[in-house]
mmCIF file of C-alpha atoms (C1' of nucleotides) in Angstrom:
data_model
loop_
_atom_site.group_PDB
_atom_site.id
_atom_site.type_symbol
_atom_site.label_atom_id
_atom_site.label_comp_id
_atom_site.label_asym_id
_atom_site.label_seq_id
_atom_site.Cartn_x
_atom_site.Cartn_y
_atom_site.Cartn_z
ATOM 1 C CA MET W 216 -43.358 33.617 99.704
ATOM 2 C CA ALA W 217 -46.707 35.158 100.430
ATOM 3 C CA GLY W 218 -49.299 34.592 97.785
ATOM 4 C CA PRO W 219 -50.831 37.445 95.850
ATOM 5 C CA THR W 220 -53.282 39.463 97.865
ATOM 6 C CA LYS W 221 -56.927 39.810 96.977
ATOM 7 C CA ARG W 222 -56.831 42.875 94.785
ATOM 8 C CA ARG W 223 -54.807 45.964 94.187
ATOM 9 C CA LYS W 224 -55.966 49.281 95.450
ATOM 10 C CA ALA W 225 -57.418 51.261 92.574
ATOM 11 C CA ASP W 226 -54.737 50.994 89.947
ATOM 12 C CA LEU W 227 -51.705 52.077 91.818
ATOM 13 C CA PRO W 228 -48.894 50.857 89.630
ATOM 14 C CA MET W 229 -46.605 50.138 92.539
ATOM 15 C CA ARG W 230 -44.799 47.029 93.490
ATOM 16 C CA PRO W 231 -45.688 45.657 96.889
ATOM 17 C CA PHE W 232 -44.311 47.607 99.808
ATOM 18 C CA SER W 233 -42.204 44.643 100.791
ATOM 19 C CA GLN W 234 -40.487 44.623 97.409
ATOM 20 C CA SER W 235 -39.590 48.271 97.452
ATOM 21 C CA LEU W 236 -35.843 48.531 97.176
ATOM 22 C CA PRO W 237 -35.396 51.397 99.634
ATOM 23 C CA MET W 238 -37.566 49.572 102.173
ATOM 24 C CA ALA W 239 -35.657 46.354 101.686
ATOM 25 C CA LEU W 240 -32.425 48.240 102.291
ATOM 26 C CA LEU W 241 -33.867 49.952 105.333
ATOM 27 C CA ARG W 242 -35.204 46.697 106.725
ATOM 28 C CA ALA W 243 -31.883 44.962 106.277
ATOM 29 C CA ARG W 244 -30.078 47.865 107.866
ATOM 30 C CA GLU W 245 -32.475 47.912 110.790
ATOM 31 C CA ALA W 246 -31.979 44.214 111.271
ATOM 32 C CA THR W 247 -28.246 44.666 111.160
ATOM 33 C CA MET W 248 -28.184 47.599 113.537
ATOM 34 C CA ARG W 249 -30.748 46.410 116.036
ATOM 35 C CA SER W 250 -28.320 44.296 117.965
ATOM 36 C CA PHE W 251 -25.668 46.953 117.718
ATOM 37 C CA ARG W 252 -27.536 49.980 118.994
ATOM 38 C CA PRO W 253 -27.515 49.022 122.676
ATOM 39 C CA MET W 254 -23.745 48.882 122.455
ATOM 40 C CA LEU W 255 -23.717 52.470 121.306
ATOM 41 C CA SER W 256 -26.180 53.887 123.779
ATOM 42 C CA GLU W 257 -24.217 52.185 126.531
ATOM 43 C CA HIS W 258 -21.454 54.600 125.661
ATOM 44 C CA ASP W 259 -23.726 57.563 124.919
ATOM 45 C CA VAL W 260 -22.904 57.549 121.258
ATOM 46 C CA THR W 261 -25.549 58.072 118.633
ATOM 47 C CA GLU W 262 -25.555 56.226 115.382
ATOM 48 C CA GLN W 263 -24.372 59.275 113.489
ATOM 49 C CA GLN W 264 -21.647 59.994 116.016
ATOM 50 C CA TRP W 265 -20.510 56.417 115.653
ATOM 51 C CA ARG W 266 -20.347 56.746 111.902
ATOM 52 C CA VAL W 267 -17.953 59.638 112.399
ATOM 53 C CA LEU W 268 -15.794 57.783 114.895
ATOM 54 C CA ARG W 269 -15.882 54.672 112.747
ATOM 55 C CA ALA W 270 -14.793 56.566 109.653
ATOM 56 C CA LEU W 271 -11.956 58.224 111.545
ATOM 57 C CA ALA W 272 -10.789 54.932 112.997
ATOM 58 C CA ALA W 273 -10.042 53.784 109.477
ATOM 59 C CA GLU W 274 -7.863 56.792 108.744
ATOM 60 C CA ASP W 275 -4.502 57.207 110.375
ATOM 61 C CA ASP W 276 -4.073 60.644 108.932
ATOM 62 C CA GLY W 277 -7.524 61.923 109.785
ATOM 63 C CA LEU W 278 -10.009 63.441 107.415
ATOM 64 C CA GLU W 279 -11.066 66.913 106.454
ATOM 65 C CA VAL W 280 -14.580 67.906 107.384
ATOM 66 C CA ARG W 281 -15.807 67.711 103.825
ATOM 67 C CA GLU W 282 -14.397 64.213 103.343
ATOM 68 C CA LEU W 283 -15.930 63.116 106.602
ATOM 69 C CA ALA W 284 -19.314 64.485 105.586
ATOM 70 C CA ASP W 285 -19.164 62.612 102.300
ATOM 71 C CA GLN W 286 -18.185 59.337 103.893
ATOM 72 C CA THR W 287 -20.735 59.460 106.676
ATOM 73 C CA PHE W 288 -23.620 60.907 104.658
ATOM 74 C CA LEU W 289 -24.022 63.758 107.074
ATOM 75 C CA LEU W 290 -24.769 67.335 106.107
ATOM 76 C CA GLY W 291 -22.275 70.027 106.950
ATOM 77 C CA PRO W 292 -24.271 71.639 109.736
ATOM 78 C CA SER W 293 -25.085 68.279 111.321
ATOM 79 C CA LEU W 294 -21.468 67.255 111.184
ATOM 80 C CA SER W 295 -20.311 70.563 112.624
ATOM 81 C CA ARG W 296 -22.436 70.014 115.697
ATOM 82 C CA ILE W 297 -21.448 66.400 116.008
ATOM 83 C CA LEU W 298 -17.788 67.362 115.817
ATOM 84 C CA ALA W 299 -18.307 70.056 118.443
ATOM 85 C CA ASN W 300 -19.905 67.458 120.684
ATOM 86 C CA LEU W 301 -17.210 64.851 120.136
ATOM 87 C CA GLU W 302 -14.477 67.421 120.631
ATOM 88 C CA ARG W 303 -16.005 68.574 123.882
ATOM 89 C CA ARG W 304 -15.933 64.973 125.038
ATOM 90 C CA ARG W 305 -12.325 64.641 123.910
ATOM 91 C CA LEU W 306 -13.168 61.848 121.507
ATOM 92 C CA ILE W 307 -11.721 63.686 118.526
ATOM 93 C CA ARG W 308 -9.274 66.487 117.980
ATOM 94 C CA ARG W 309 -8.700 68.991 115.234
ATOM 95 C CA LEU W 310 -5.446 69.754 113.537
ATOM 96 C CA ALA W 311 -4.852 72.867 111.505
ATOM 97 C CA VAL W 312 -3.904 72.327 107.903
ATOM 98 C CA ALA W 313 -0.796 74.354 107.238
ATOM 99 C CA THR W 314 -1.455 74.920 103.560
ATOM 100 C CA ASP W 315 -5.015 76.120 103.966
ATOM 101 C CA GLN W 316 -6.111 77.828 107.122
ATOM 102 C CA ARG W 317 -9.767 77.286 106.356
ATOM 103 C CA LYS W 318 -9.494 73.554 106.580
ATOM 104 C CA ALA W 319 -9.432 71.374 109.634
ATOM 105 C CA ARG W 320 -8.122 67.873 109.849
ATOM 106 C CA ILE W 321 -10.167 65.678 112.173
ATOM 107 C CA MET W 322 -8.575 62.773 113.982
ATOM 108 C CA LEU W 323 -9.506 60.393 116.754
ATOM 109 C CA ALA W 324 -8.200 61.527 120.127
ATOM 110 C CA PRO W 325 -6.806 58.846 122.470
ATOM 111 C CA THR W 326 -10.134 58.663 124.274
ATOM 112 C CA GLY W 327 -11.874 58.151 120.987
ATOM 113 C CA GLN W 328 -9.453 55.419 120.036
ATOM 114 C CA ARG W 329 -10.117 53.693 123.314
ATOM 115 C CA LEU W 330 -13.846 53.945 122.763
ATOM 116 C CA VAL W 331 -13.596 52.474 119.292
ATOM 117 C CA ARG W 332 -11.345 49.750 120.611
ATOM 118 C CA THR W 333 -13.905 48.934 123.255
ATOM 119 C CA ILE W 334 -16.795 48.680 120.862
ATOM 120 C CA ALA W 335 -15.023 47.255 117.840
ATOM 121 C CA PRO W 336 -14.459 43.707 119.105
ATOM 122 C CA ARG W 337 -18.102 43.262 119.981
ATOM 123 C CA SER W 338 -19.069 44.666 116.622
ATOM 124 C CA GLU W 339 -16.629 42.367 114.931
ATOM 125 C CA ALA W 340 -17.936 39.370 116.835
ATOM 126 C CA ARG W 341 -21.428 40.225 115.697
ATOM 127 C CA TYR W 342 -20.151 40.501 112.180
ATOM 128 C CA GLN W 343 -18.569 37.079 112.361
ATOM 129 C CA GLN W 344 -21.856 35.693 113.552
ATOM 130 C CA ILE W 345 -23.636 37.188 110.581
ATOM 131 C CA GLU W 346 -20.961 35.860 108.303
ATOM 132 C CA SER W 347 -21.286 32.348 109.609
ATOM 133 C CA GLU W 348 -25.062 32.355 109.459
ATOM 134 C CA PHE W 349 -25.443 34.161 106.207
ATOM 135 C CA GLY W 350 -22.442 32.643 104.559
ATOM 136 C CA ALA W 351 -19.163 34.375 103.861
ATOM 137 C CA LYS W 352 -19.682 34.037 100.145
ATOM 138 C CA ASN W 353 -23.183 35.434 100.275
ATOM 139 C CA LEU W 354 -21.971 38.318 102.364
ATOM 140 C CA ARG W 355 -19.196 39.111 99.916
ATOM 141 C CA ARG W 356 -21.626 38.943 97.062
ATOM 142 C CA LEU W 357 -24.115 41.147 98.843
ATOM 143 C CA LEU W 358 -21.491 43.786 99.538
ATOM 144 C CA ALA W 359 -20.426 43.700 95.906
ATOM 145 C CA MET W 360 -23.992 44.133 94.716
ATOM 146 C CA LEU W 361 -24.561 47.003 97.091
ATOM 147 C CA ASP W 362 -21.464 48.663 95.737
ATOM 148 C CA ASP W 363 -22.668 48.163 92.200
ATOM 149 C CA LEU W 364 -26.059 49.545 93.064
ATOM 150 C CA SER W 365 -24.533 52.617 94.670
ATOM 151 C CA ALA W 366 -22.413 53.152 91.587
ATOM 152 C CA VAL W 367 -25.350 52.767 89.226
ATOM 153 C CA GLU W 368 -27.426 55.159 91.237
ATOM 154 C CA LEU W 369 -24.748 57.772 91.388
ATOM 155 C CA GLY W 370 -24.758 58.047 87.641
ATOM 156 C CA VAL W 371 -28.309 59.304 87.571
ATOM 157 C CA ASP W 372 -27.656 62.618 85.936
ATOM 158 C CA ASP W 373 -25.050 61.377 83.538
ATOM 159 C CA ASP W 374 -25.780 60.131 80.115
ATOM 160 C CA LEU W 375 -27.798 57.006 80.248
ATOM 161 C CA ASP W 376 -25.905 54.693 78.004
ATOM 162 C CA HIS W 377 -26.607 51.637 80.040
ATOM 163 C CA THR W 378 -25.441 48.868 77.824
ATOM 164 C CA ALA W 379 -22.652 47.656 80.032
ATOM 165 C CA LEU W 380 -24.861 45.525 82.204
ATOM 166 C CA ASP W 381 -26.896 44.116 79.399
ATOM 167 C CA ASP W 382 -28.617 41.568 81.555
ATOM 168 C CA THR W 383 -31.601 40.901 79.376
ATOM 169 C CA ASP W 384 -32.931 38.427 81.834
ATOM 170 C CA GLU W 385 -34.481 36.066 79.339
ATOM 171 C CA VAL W 386 -33.700 33.085 81.462
ATOM 172 C CA ALA W 387 -36.467 31.921 83.669
ATOM 173 C CA SER W 388 -35.649 32.363 87.299
ATOM 174 C CA MET F 200 15.156 45.564 110.568
ATOM 175 C CA ALA F 201 12.671 47.347 108.451
ATOM 176 C CA GLY F 202 9.874 47.380 110.943
ATOM 177 C CA PRO F 203 6.581 48.073 109.263
ATOM 178 C CA THR F 204 5.530 51.601 109.983
ATOM 179 C CA LYS F 205 2.426 52.088 112.053
ATOM 180 C CA ARG F 206 0.027 51.839 109.187
ATOM 181 C CA ARG F 207 -2.920 50.589 111.149
ATOM 182 C CA LYS F 208 -4.165 52.647 113.982
ATOM 183 C CA ALA F 209 -3.096 50.715 117.042
ATOM 184 C CA ASP F 210 -4.613 47.324 116.420
ATOM 185 C CA LEU F 211 -8.202 48.095 115.810
ATOM 186 C CA PRO F 212 -9.574 44.813 114.550
ATOM 187 C CA MET F 213 -12.127 46.425 112.296
ATOM 188 C CA ARG F 214 -12.770 45.901 108.654
ATOM 189 C CA PRO F 215 -12.420 48.977 106.488
ATOM 190 C CA PHE F 216 -15.174 51.502 106.860
ATOM 191 C CA SER F 217 -16.187 50.953 103.260
ATOM 192 C CA GLN F 218 -16.746 47.252 103.880
ATOM 193 C CA SER F 219 -18.947 47.745 106.889
ATOM 194 C CA LEU F 220 -22.276 46.119 106.149
ATOM 195 C CA PRO F 221 -24.441 48.790 107.777
ATOM 196 C CA MET F 222 -22.542 51.478 105.896
ATOM 197 C CA ALA F 223 -22.864 49.634 102.612
ATOM 198 C CA LEU F 224 -26.604 49.371 103.199
ATOM 199 C CA LEU F 225 -26.833 53.025 104.128
ATOM 200 C CA ARG F 226 -24.797 54.063 101.104
ATOM 201 C CA ALA F 227 -26.954 52.026 98.769
ATOM 202 C CA ARG F 228 -30.097 53.420 100.340
ATOM 203 C CA GLU F 229 -28.814 56.953 100.073
ATOM 204 C CA ALA F 230 -27.975 56.400 96.445
ATOM 205 C CA THR F 231 -31.431 54.983 95.854
ATOM 206 C CA MET F 232 -33.248 57.739 97.681
ATOM 207 C CA ARG F 233 -31.239 60.697 96.471
ATOM 208 C CA SER F 234 -33.131 61.017 93.239
ATOM 209 C CA PHE F 235 -36.419 60.352 94.970
ATOM 210 C CA ARG F 236 -36.277 62.895 97.753
ATOM 211 C CA PRO F 237 -36.989 65.969 95.611
ATOM 212 C CA MET F 238 -40.191 64.273 94.503
ATOM 213 C CA LEU F 239 -41.259 64.037 98.125
ATOM 214 C CA SER F 240 -40.320 67.535 99.220
ATOM 215 C CA GLU F 241 -42.196 68.843 96.195
ATOM 216 C CA HIS F 242 -45.296 67.530 97.907
ATOM 217 C CA ASP F 243 -44.211 68.409 101.427
ATOM 218 C CA VAL F 244 -43.892 64.804 102.451
ATOM 219 C CA THR F 245 -41.019 63.599 104.575
ATOM 220 C CA GLU F 246 -39.388 60.272 104.016
ATOM 221 C CA GLN F 247 -41.069 58.816 107.064
ATOM 222 C CA GLN F 248 -44.452 60.185 106.094
ATOM 223 C CA TRP F 249 -43.974 58.624 102.684
ATOM 224 C CA ARG F 250 -43.176 55.269 104.248
ATOM 225 C CA VAL F 251 -46.531 55.444 105.995
ATOM 226 C CA LEU F 252 -48.440 56.427 102.870
ATOM 227 C CA ARG F 253 -46.574 53.840 100.845
ATOM 228 C CA ALA F 254 -47.361 51.089 103.308
ATOM 229 C CA LEU F 255 -51.030 52.039 103.379
ATOM 230 C CA ALA F 256 -51.220 52.144 99.596
ATOM 231 C CA ALA F 257 -50.447 48.447 99.587
ATOM 232 C CA GLU F 258 -53.304 47.621 101.941
ATOM 233 C CA ASP F 259 -56.874 47.829 100.833
ATOM 234 C CA ASP F 260 -58.136 47.189 104.304
ATOM 235 C CA GLY F 261 -55.860 49.581 106.084
ATOM 236 C CA LEU F 262 -53.573 48.783 108.949
ATOM 237 C CA GLU F 263 -53.675 49.129 112.683
ATOM 238 C CA VAL F 264 -51.227 51.540 114.206
ATOM 239 C CA ARG F 265 -49.060 48.784 115.597
ATOM 240 C CA GLU F 266 -48.830 47.019 112.245
ATOM 241 C CA LEU F 267 -47.998 50.273 110.567
ATOM 242 C CA ALA F 268 -45.251 50.988 113.071
ATOM 243 C CA ASP F 269 -43.742 47.569 112.474
ATOM 244 C CA GLN F 270 -43.804 47.863 108.718
ATOM 245 C CA THR F 271 -42.389 51.363 108.556
ATOM 246 C CA PHE F 272 -39.842 50.991 111.356
ATOM 247 C CA LEU F 273 -41.241 53.967 113.186
ATOM 248 C CA LEU F 274 -41.657 54.223 116.931
ATOM 249 C CA GLY F 275 -45.130 54.616 118.354
ATOM 250 C CA PRO F 276 -44.765 58.243 119.383
ATOM 251 C CA SER F 277 -43.231 59.212 116.046
ATOM 252 C CA LEU F 278 -45.982 57.449 114.186
ATOM 253 C CA SER F 279 -48.674 59.047 116.339
ATOM 254 C CA ARG F 280 -47.488 62.485 115.354
ATOM 255 C CA ILE F 281 -47.049 61.562 111.736
ATOM 256 C CA LEU F 282 -50.593 60.209 111.670
ATOM 257 C CA ALA F 283 -51.912 63.363 113.322
ATOM 258 C CA ASN F 284 -50.153 65.395 110.655
ATOM 259 C CA LEU F 285 -51.377 63.259 107.767
ATOM 260 C CA GLU F 286 -54.906 63.244 109.144
ATOM 261 C CA ARG F 287 -54.918 67.012 109.469
ATOM 262 C CA ARG F 288 -53.936 67.183 105.812
ATOM 263 C CA ARG F 289 -56.672 64.696 104.916
ATOM 264 C CA LEU F 290 -54.183 62.243 103.493
ATOM 265 C CA ILE F 291 -55.300 59.443 105.774
ATOM 266 C CA ARG F 292 -58.370 58.638 107.799
ATOM 267 C CA ARG F 293 -59.075 56.574 110.862
ATOM 268 C CA LEU F 294 -61.706 53.927 111.240
ATOM 269 C CA ALA F 295 -62.830 52.620 114.563
ATOM 270 C CA VAL F 296 -62.462 48.911 115.110
ATOM 271 C CA ALA F 297 -65.789 47.603 116.336
ATOM 272 C CA THR F 298 -64.403 44.710 118.306
ATOM 273 C CA ASP F 299 -61.815 46.735 120.217
ATOM 274 C CA GLN F 300 -62.367 50.401 120.933
ATOM 275 C CA ARG F 301 -58.722 50.966 121.701
ATOM 276 C CA LYS F 302 -57.623 50.176 118.200
ATOM 277 C CA ALA F 303 -57.715 52.367 115.141
ATOM 278 C CA ARG F 304 -57.602 51.244 111.562
ATOM 279 C CA ILE F 305 -55.635 53.608 109.342
ATOM 280 C CA MET F 306 -56.438 53.946 105.667
ATOM 281 C CA LEU F 307 -55.508 56.236 102.842
ATOM 282 C CA ALA F 308 -58.043 59.008 102.319
ATOM 283 C CA PRO F 309 -58.915 59.951 98.724
ATOM 284 C CA THR F 310 -56.432 62.815 98.851
ATOM 285 C CA GLY F 311 -53.765 60.437 100.017
ATOM 286 C CA GLN F 312 -54.579 58.023 97.237
ATOM 287 C CA ARG F 313 -54.271 60.821 94.740
ATOM 288 C CA LEU F 314 -50.928 61.847 96.192
ATOM 289 C CA VAL F 315 -49.595 58.309 96.005
ATOM 290 C CA ARG F 316 -50.907 57.990 92.491
ATOM 291 C CA THR F 317 -49.112 61.187 91.547
ATOM 292 C CA ILE F 318 -45.795 60.129 92.962
ATOM 293 C CA ALA F 319 -45.936 56.433 92.231
ATOM 294 C CA PRO F 320 -45.467 56.559 88.456
ATOM 295 C CA ARG F 321 -42.354 58.667 88.761
ATOM 296 C CA SER F 322 -41.087 56.356 91.445
ATOM 297 C CA GLU F 323 -41.865 53.397 89.260
ATOM 298 C CA ALA F 324 -40.126 54.975 86.289
ATOM 299 C CA ARG F 325 -37.069 55.497 88.412
ATOM 300 C CA TYR F 326 -37.292 51.902 89.477
ATOM 301 C CA GLN F 327 -37.419 50.740 85.894
ATOM 302 C CA GLN F 328 -34.337 52.778 85.188
ATOM 303 C CA ILE F 329 -32.494 51.123 88.024
ATOM 304 C CA GLU F 330 -33.706 47.780 86.842
ATOM 305 C CA SER F 331 -32.444 48.342 83.333
ATOM 306 C CA GLU F 332 -29.076 49.646 84.472
ATOM 307 C CA PHE F 333 -28.498 47.206 87.269
ATOM 308 C CA GLY F 334 -30.118 44.273 85.601
ATOM 309 C CA ALA F 335 -33.481 42.795 86.466
ATOM 310 C CA LYS F 336 -31.911 39.586 87.553
ATOM 311 C CA ASN F 337 -29.346 41.308 89.730
ATOM 312 C CA LEU F 338 -32.073 43.355 91.313
ATOM 313 C CA ARG F 339 -34.147 40.301 92.098
ATOM 314 C CA ARG F 340 -31.150 38.574 93.529
ATOM 315 C CA LEU F 341 -30.275 41.588 95.627
ATOM 316 C CA LEU F 342 -33.787 41.807 97.040
ATOM 317 C CA ALA F 343 -33.704 38.122 97.877
ATOM 318 C CA MET F 344 -30.390 38.480 99.663
ATOM 319 C CA LEU F 345 -31.622 41.474 101.613
ATOM 320 C CA ASP F 346 -34.642 39.471 102.686
ATOM 321 C CA ASP F 347 -32.441 36.618 103.772
ATOM 322 C CA LEU F 348 -30.169 38.948 105.654
ATOM 323 C CA SER F 349 -33.097 40.519 107.447
ATOM 324 C CA ALA F 350 -34.372 37.085 108.362
ATOM 325 C CA VAL F 351 -30.995 35.961 109.625
ATOM 326 C CA GLU F 352 -30.621 39.073 111.680
ATOM 327 C CA LEU F 353 -34.066 38.888 113.106
ATOM 328 C CA GLY F 354 -33.401 35.394 114.282
ATOM 329 C CA VAL F 355 -30.579 36.484 116.514
ATOM 330 C CA ASP F 356 -32.104 34.866 119.530
ATOM 331 C CA ASP F 357 -34.274 32.356 117.749
ATOM 332 C CA ASP F 358 -33.431 29.198 115.949
ATOM 333 C CA LEU F 359 -32.122 29.764 112.476
ATOM 334 C CA ASP F 360 -33.857 28.110 109.602
ATOM 335 C CA HIS F 361 -32.920 29.884 106.430
ATOM 336 C CA THR F 362 -32.744 27.740 103.368
ATOM 337 C CA ALA F 363 -32.899 30.188 100.507
ATOM 338 C CA LEU F 364 -29.206 30.910 100.632
ATOM 339 C CA ASP F 365 -27.719 27.975 98.838
ATOM 340 C CA ASP F 366 -27.379 29.872 95.633
ATOM 341 C CA THR F 367 -24.680 28.048 93.791
ATOM 342 C CA ASP F 368 -23.879 31.120 91.778
ATOM 343 C CA GLU F 369 -24.227 29.554 88.377
ATOM 344 C CA VAL F 370 -24.391 32.836 86.548
ATOM 345 C CA ALA F 371 -21.317 34.956 86.176
ATOM 346 C CA SER F 372 -21.811 38.534 87.263
ATOM 347 C "C1'" DT G 27 -15.285 85.497 93.756
ATOM 348 C "C1'" DA G 28 -15.258 80.882 95.269
ATOM 349 C "C1'" DT G 29 -14.288 77.650 99.131
ATOM 350 C "C1'" DT G 30 -14.360 75.711 103.787
ATOM 351 C "C1'" DG G 31 -16.626 75.436 107.595
ATOM 352 C "C1'" DT G 32 -19.720 77.309 111.328
ATOM 353 C "C1'" DT G 33 -24.117 79.625 113.040
ATOM 354 C "C1'" DA G 34 -29.022 80.528 112.777
ATOM 355 C "C1'" DT G 35 -33.516 78.826 112.490
ATOM 356 C "C1'" DA G 36 -37.376 75.888 112.100
ATOM 357 C "C1'" DC G 37 -38.929 71.624 111.848
ATOM 358 C "C1'" DT G 38 -39.003 66.497 112.176
ATOM 359 C "C1'" DC G 39 -37.717 62.240 114.215
ATOM 360 C "C1'" DT G 40 -35.814 59.477 118.186
ATOM 361 C "C1'" DA G 41 -36.293 57.680 122.548
ATOM 362 C "C1'" DT G 42 -38.154 56.888 127.118
ATOM 363 C "C1'" DA G 43 -41.662 57.590 130.381
ATOM 364 C "C1'" DA G 44 -46.112 58.718 131.795
ATOM 365 C "C1'" DC G 45 -50.705 58.762 130.743
ATOM 366 C "C1'" DT G 46 -55.757 57.624 128.947
ATOM 367 C "C1'" DA G 47 -59.045 54.418 127.634
ATOM 368 C "C1'" DT G 48 -60.238 50.345 126.839
ATOM 369 C "C1'" DA G 49 -59.873 45.159 127.431
ATOM 370 C "C1'" DT C 35 -53.364 43.793 134.968
ATOM 371 C "C1'" DA C 36 -52.261 44.155 130.334
ATOM 372 C "C1'" DT C 37 -52.761 46.307 125.855
ATOM 373 C "C1'" DA C 38 -53.381 50.171 122.160
ATOM 374 C "C1'" DG C 39 -52.400 54.349 121.380
ATOM 375 C "C1'" DT C 40 -51.415 59.259 122.632
ATOM 376 C "C1'" DT C 41 -49.088 62.967 125.125
ATOM 377 C "C1'" DA C 42 -44.898 64.855 127.527
ATOM 378 C "C1'" DT C 43 -40.288 65.989 127.277
ATOM 379 C "C1'" DA C 44 -35.575 66.241 126.019
ATOM 380 C "C1'" DG C 45 -32.433 65.852 122.675
ATOM 381 C "C1'" DA C 46 -30.459 65.007 118.154
ATOM 382 C "C1'" DG C 47 -30.473 65.270 113.068
ATOM 383 C "C1'" DT C 48 -32.307 67.458 108.629
ATOM 384 C "C1'" DA C 49 -32.375 71.086 105.636
ATOM 385 C "C1'" DT C 50 -31.724 75.724 103.849
ATOM 386 C "C1'" DA C 51 -29.838 80.136 104.264
ATOM 387 C "C1'" DA C 52 -26.669 83.327 105.964
ATOM 388 C "C1'" DC C 53 -22.271 84.176 107.600
ATOM 389 C "C1'" DA C 54 -16.947 84.601 108.659
ATOM 390 C "C1'" DA C 55 -12.492 83.580 107.393
ATOM 391 C "C1'" DT C 56 -9.500 82.311 103.938
ATOM 392 C "C1'" DA C 57 -8.101 81.323 99.303
#
DNA sequence: TATTGTTATACTCTATAACTATA
DNA sequence: TATAGTTATAGAGTATAACAATA
């Protein structure tokens, strides 16, 4: 680890930039995606478009727009335009929902399935590489911790009775 | 014969969307940032602008543009415009580098320091909350794993010498 | 009236190339 | 010639509000 730097600026009570949790998450994501992005641009798919295709590939029955927005962390208007784009390129299709005419069910079109099937193996190979270098166990643990973190964070506005994880951390690390 | 119905879409060899590492990282980051974003928009600072200010706040001696781009994961052109914006608002200032007239050293201006000092405590409070809910030890472990992951990923083409991963998992989670 | 989803609008960031000015 | 940084340009996403169709 890097040693402590000379002195802190004024008295900013902040942890070092490198230890900021959002930055650490961003850095890890960047590192993970860097090798993947060329694959996407090869097929003229943006990262956000891929998130949509990727989410749909996991759902045989398709997803409603709202569900898709939630899963991909895209806002409604962004998703609307992305869906229009993907539909124009015949990568997805829309099915009417009989019970509610306002809703639309989004599914991968055959072309979209082919695209996912083209990219997926290379993505999976990359994933295996990470797994073997990082360790399958570490990877599993990391994913579990990320899930826990997401869950903790989501409960921001709820009552803060955080006794469940009573990790008092008295043990020296 | 009770042939299994076509549960999986074709034979896409992909892990579930929810177990995708990039998505897990994005989800965790979203969860972490969600409560922080209002703080930023209150002060008319975008997430990327904040990354710049945050990086500079950790450096008494400022940073060159290239260093700043690397640390914040911003492209040169994006950073150039962000810096122009922040300079116009007197949040940062530029210092010439005597030994190389091409370079510029970027530092927080007093106004920028004040802004960081305004936001930082609330950010830090939020961080403490996460720490207490998630567990200080878990948080440390997560940060360490993210670092390791970033290192592994960065070494895609290099030799791989990561030793910090042999955590024998002595503590039950 | 509330909801599902799209349009409208303005702005920011991404991404690549071309450019300026140093070195 | 190469490097540091900016400017040019096109496009995509973000974010908020307003809207249409349906419930």
